[in-house]
Short mmCIF file of C-alpha atoms and ligand atoms in Angstrom, two decimals:
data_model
loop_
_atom_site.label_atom_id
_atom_site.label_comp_id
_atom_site.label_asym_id
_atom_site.label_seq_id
_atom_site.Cartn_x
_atom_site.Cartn_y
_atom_site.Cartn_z
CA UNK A 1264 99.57 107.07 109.97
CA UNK A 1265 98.32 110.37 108.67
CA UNK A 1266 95.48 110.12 106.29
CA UNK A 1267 96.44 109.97 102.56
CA UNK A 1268 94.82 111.77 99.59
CA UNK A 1269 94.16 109.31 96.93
CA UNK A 1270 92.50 109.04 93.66
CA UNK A 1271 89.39 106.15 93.72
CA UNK A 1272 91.36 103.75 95.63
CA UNK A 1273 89.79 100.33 95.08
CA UNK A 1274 92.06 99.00 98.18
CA UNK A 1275 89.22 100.60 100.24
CA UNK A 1276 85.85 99.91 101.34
CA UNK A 1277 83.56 101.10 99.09
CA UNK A 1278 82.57 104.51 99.80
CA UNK A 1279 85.10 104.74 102.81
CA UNK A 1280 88.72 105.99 103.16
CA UNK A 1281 89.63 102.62 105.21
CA UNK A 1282 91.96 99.92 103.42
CA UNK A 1283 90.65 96.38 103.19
CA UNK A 1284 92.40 94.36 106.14
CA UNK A 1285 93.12 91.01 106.83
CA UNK A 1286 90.83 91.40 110.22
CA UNK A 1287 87.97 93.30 108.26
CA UNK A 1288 88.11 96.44 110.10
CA UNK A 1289 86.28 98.96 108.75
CA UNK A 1290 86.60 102.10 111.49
CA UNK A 1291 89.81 103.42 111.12
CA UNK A 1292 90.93 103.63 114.31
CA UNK A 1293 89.88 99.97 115.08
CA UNK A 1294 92.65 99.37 111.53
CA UNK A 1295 95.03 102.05 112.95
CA UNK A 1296 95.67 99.86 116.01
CA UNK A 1297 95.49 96.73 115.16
CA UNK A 1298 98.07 97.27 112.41
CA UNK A 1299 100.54 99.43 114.95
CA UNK A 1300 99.53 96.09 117.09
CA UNK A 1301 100.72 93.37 114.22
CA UNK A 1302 103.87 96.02 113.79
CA UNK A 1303 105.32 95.56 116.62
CA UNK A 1304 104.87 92.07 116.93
CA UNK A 1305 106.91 91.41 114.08
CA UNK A 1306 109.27 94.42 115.19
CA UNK A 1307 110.20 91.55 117.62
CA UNK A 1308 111.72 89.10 115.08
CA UNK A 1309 114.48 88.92 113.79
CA UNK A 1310 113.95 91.22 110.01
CA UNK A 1311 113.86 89.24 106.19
CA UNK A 1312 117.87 88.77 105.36
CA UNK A 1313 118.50 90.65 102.21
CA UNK A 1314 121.01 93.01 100.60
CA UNK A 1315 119.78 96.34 101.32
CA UNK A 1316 118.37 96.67 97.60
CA UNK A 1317 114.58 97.35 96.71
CA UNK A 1318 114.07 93.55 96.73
CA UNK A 1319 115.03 93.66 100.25
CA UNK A 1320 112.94 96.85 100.81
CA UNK A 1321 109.96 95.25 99.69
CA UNK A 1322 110.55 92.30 101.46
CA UNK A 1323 110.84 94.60 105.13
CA UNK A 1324 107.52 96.06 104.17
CA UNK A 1325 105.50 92.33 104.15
CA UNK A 1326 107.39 91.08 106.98
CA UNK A 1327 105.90 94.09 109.11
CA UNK A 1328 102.35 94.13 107.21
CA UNK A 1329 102.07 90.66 106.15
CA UNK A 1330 98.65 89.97 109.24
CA UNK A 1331 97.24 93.50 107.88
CA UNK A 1332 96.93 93.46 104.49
CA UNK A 1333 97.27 91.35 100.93
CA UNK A 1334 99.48 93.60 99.26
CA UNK A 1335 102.07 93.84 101.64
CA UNK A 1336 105.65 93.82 100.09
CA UNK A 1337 103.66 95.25 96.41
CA UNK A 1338 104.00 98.77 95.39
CA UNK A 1339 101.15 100.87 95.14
CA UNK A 1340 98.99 101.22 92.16
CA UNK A 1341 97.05 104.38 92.54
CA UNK A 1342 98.83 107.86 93.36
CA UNK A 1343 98.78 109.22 96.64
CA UNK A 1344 99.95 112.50 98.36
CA UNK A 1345 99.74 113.66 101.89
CA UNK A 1346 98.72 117.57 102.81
CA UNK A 1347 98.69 118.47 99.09
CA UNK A 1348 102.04 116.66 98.44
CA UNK A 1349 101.74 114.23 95.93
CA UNK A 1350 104.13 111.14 95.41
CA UNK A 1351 105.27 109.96 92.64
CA UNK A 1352 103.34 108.24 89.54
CA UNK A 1353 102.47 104.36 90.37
CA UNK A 1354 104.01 103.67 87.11
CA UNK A 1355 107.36 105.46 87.83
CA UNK A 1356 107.74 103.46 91.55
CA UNK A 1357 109.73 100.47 90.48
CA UNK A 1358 112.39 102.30 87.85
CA UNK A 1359 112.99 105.04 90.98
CA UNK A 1360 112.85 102.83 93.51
CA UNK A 1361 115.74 100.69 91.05
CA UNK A 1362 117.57 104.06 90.53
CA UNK A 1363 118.01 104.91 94.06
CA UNK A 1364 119.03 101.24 95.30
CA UNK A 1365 121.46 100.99 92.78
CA UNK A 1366 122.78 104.71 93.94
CA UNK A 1367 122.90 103.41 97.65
CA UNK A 1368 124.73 100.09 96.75
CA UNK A 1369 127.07 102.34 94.21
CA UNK A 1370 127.77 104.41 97.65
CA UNK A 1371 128.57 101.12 99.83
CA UNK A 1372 125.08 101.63 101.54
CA UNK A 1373 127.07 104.66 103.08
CA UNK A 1374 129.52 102.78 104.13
CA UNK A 1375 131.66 105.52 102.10
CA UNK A 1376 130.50 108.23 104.90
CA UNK A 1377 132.45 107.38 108.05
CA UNK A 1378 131.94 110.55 109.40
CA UNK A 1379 128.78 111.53 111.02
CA UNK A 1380 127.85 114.79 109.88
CA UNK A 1381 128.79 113.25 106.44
CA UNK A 1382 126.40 109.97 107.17
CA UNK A 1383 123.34 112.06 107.72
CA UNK A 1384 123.72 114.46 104.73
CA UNK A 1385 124.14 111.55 102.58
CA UNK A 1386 121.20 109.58 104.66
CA UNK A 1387 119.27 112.57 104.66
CA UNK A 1388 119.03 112.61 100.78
CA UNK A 1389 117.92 108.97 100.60
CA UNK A 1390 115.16 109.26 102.74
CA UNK A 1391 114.00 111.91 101.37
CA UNK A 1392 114.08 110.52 98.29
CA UNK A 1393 112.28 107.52 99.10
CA UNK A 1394 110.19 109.61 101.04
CA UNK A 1395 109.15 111.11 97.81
CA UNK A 1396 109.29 107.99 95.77
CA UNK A 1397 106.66 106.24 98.88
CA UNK A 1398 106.28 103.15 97.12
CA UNK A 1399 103.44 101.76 99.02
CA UNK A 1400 100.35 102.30 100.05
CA UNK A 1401 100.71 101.95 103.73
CA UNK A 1402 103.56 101.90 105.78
CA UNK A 1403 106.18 104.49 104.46
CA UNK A 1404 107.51 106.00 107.48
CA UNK A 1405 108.23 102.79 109.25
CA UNK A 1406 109.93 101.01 106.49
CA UNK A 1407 111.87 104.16 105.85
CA UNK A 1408 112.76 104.41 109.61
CA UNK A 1409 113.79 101.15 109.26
CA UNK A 1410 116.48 101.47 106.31
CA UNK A 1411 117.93 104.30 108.31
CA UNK A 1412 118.59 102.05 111.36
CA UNK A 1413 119.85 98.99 108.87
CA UNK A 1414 121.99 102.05 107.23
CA UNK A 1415 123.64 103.15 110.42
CA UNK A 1416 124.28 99.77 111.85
CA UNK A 1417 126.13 98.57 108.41
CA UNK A 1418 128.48 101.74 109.04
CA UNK A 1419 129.06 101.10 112.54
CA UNK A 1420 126.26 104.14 113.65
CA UNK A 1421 123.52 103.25 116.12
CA UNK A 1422 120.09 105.05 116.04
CA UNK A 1423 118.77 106.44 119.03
CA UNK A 1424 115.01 107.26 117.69
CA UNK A 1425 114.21 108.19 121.21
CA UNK A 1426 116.53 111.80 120.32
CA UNK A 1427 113.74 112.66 117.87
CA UNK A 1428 110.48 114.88 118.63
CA UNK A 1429 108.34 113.14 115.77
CA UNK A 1430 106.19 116.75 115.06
CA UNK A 1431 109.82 117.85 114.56
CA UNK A 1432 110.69 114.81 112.12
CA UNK A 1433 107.41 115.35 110.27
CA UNK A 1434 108.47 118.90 109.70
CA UNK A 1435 112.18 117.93 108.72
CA UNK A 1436 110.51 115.15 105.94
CA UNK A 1437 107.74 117.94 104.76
CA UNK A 1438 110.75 119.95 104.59
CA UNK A 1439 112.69 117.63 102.14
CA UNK A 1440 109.61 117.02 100.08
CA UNK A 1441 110.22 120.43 99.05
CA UNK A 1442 114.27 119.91 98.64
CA UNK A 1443 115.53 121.23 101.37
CA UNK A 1444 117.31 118.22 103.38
CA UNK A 1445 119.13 120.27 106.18
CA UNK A 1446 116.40 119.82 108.93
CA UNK A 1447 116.19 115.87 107.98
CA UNK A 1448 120.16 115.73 108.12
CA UNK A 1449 120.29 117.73 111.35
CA UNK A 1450 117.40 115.40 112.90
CA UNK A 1451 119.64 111.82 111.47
CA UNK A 1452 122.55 113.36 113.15
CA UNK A 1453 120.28 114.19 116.56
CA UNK A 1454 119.64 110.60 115.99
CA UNK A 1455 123.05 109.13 115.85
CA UNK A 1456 123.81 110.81 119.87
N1 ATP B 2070 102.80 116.30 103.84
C1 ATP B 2070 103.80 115.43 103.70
N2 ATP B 2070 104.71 115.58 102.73
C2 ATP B 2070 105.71 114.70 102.56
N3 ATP B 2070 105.90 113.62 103.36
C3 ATP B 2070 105.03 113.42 104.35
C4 ATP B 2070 103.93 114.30 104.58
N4 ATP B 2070 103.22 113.85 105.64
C5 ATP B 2070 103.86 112.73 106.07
N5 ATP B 2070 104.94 112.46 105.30
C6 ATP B 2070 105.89 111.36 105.45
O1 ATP B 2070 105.27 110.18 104.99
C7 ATP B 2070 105.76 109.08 105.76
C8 ATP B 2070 104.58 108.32 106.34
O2 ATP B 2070 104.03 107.55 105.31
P1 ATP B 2070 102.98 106.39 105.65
O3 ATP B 2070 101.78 106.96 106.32
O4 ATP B 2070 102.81 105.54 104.44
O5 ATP B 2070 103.82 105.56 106.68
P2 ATP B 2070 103.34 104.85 107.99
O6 ATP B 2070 104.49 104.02 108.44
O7 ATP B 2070 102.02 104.19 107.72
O8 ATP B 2070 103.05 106.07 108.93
P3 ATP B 2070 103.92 106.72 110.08
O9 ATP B 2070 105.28 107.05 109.50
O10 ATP B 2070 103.12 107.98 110.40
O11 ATP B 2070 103.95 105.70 111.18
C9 ATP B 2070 106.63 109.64 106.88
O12 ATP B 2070 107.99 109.55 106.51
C10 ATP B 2070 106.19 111.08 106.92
O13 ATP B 2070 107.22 111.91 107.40
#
């Protein structure tokens, strides 16, 4: 939940940095956890059935946001970066979100990869990727923690998040924004112990 640069964001309170929420909070930490809050209580059910395609991707991000905020499930409409990175063009989202789904489904969702160093190279690049894509406004890292776990379960992997020092995982995904993947891979792989 680092803060985002963003153009004029009419999602916001005007004159404020703080999305418009479902509960009308307008102090950002007051938003920042209630939304971890409504996260994790729909961490606890069971996740929208889909076939790992952007649809599906789309349809993880409402299930998880749907008490915080209208838009959940849409892709964002403004562009956004974070620390000076900035993500792709709104207008670009859907075609490389489309791209990228259709690359993963092409590889058997990684089903292809059956061994591990292999599966987080490969996982490693699609994160990233998506990563760099962000299609949404909010809610980013989660969704893309997320795929990784539905990724590793389909090929038999479990993830053990827990193996993961998050400043460390920040660093590894600030690292593949600017194309190199090896810390991200090295972290999946930490992940799959
Ligand atoms: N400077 C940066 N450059 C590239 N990616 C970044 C940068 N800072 C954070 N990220 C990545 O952006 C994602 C977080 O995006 P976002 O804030 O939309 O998600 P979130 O789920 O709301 O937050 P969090 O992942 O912190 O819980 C994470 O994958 C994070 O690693």
């Amino acid at each position: 939940m680092s803060r985002y640069n963003a153009t004029e964001d009419p999602l916001c309170y005007p004159g404020s940095q703080v999305l418009i929420n479902k509960a009308d909070l307008r102090n950002q930490d007051d938003l920042d956890q209630f939304e971890q809050l409504m996260f994790l209580s729909r961490s606890e059910e069971p996740l929208p059935e889909g076939n790992l395609d952007y649809g599906h991707y789309k349809k993880i991000h409402h299930h998880f946001f749907q008490d915080v905020y209208d838009w959940a499930g849409h892709p964002r409409e403004i562009r956004t970066g974070k620390g000076g990175n900035w993500f792709c063009y709104p207008e670009y989202i859907d075609p490389e979100m489309q791209k990228l789904f259709a690359q993963l489904a092409a590889e058997d969702h990684l089903r292809n990869f059956p061994d591990p160093d292999e599966f987080a190279n490969r996982a490693a690049h699609f994160i990233a990727e998506i990563n760099a894509v962000h299609p949404f406004r909010e809610g980013n890292g989660r969704c893309q923690l997320t795929l990784l776990d539905l990724l590793l379960s389909v090929s038999g992997f479990e993830m053990h998040e827990d193996q993961i020092d998050p400043d460390i995982f920040m660093q590894a995904m600030i690292a593949s924004f600017h194309g190199d993947n090896t810390p991200l891979a090295r972290a999946i792989r930490l992940m799959m112990d």
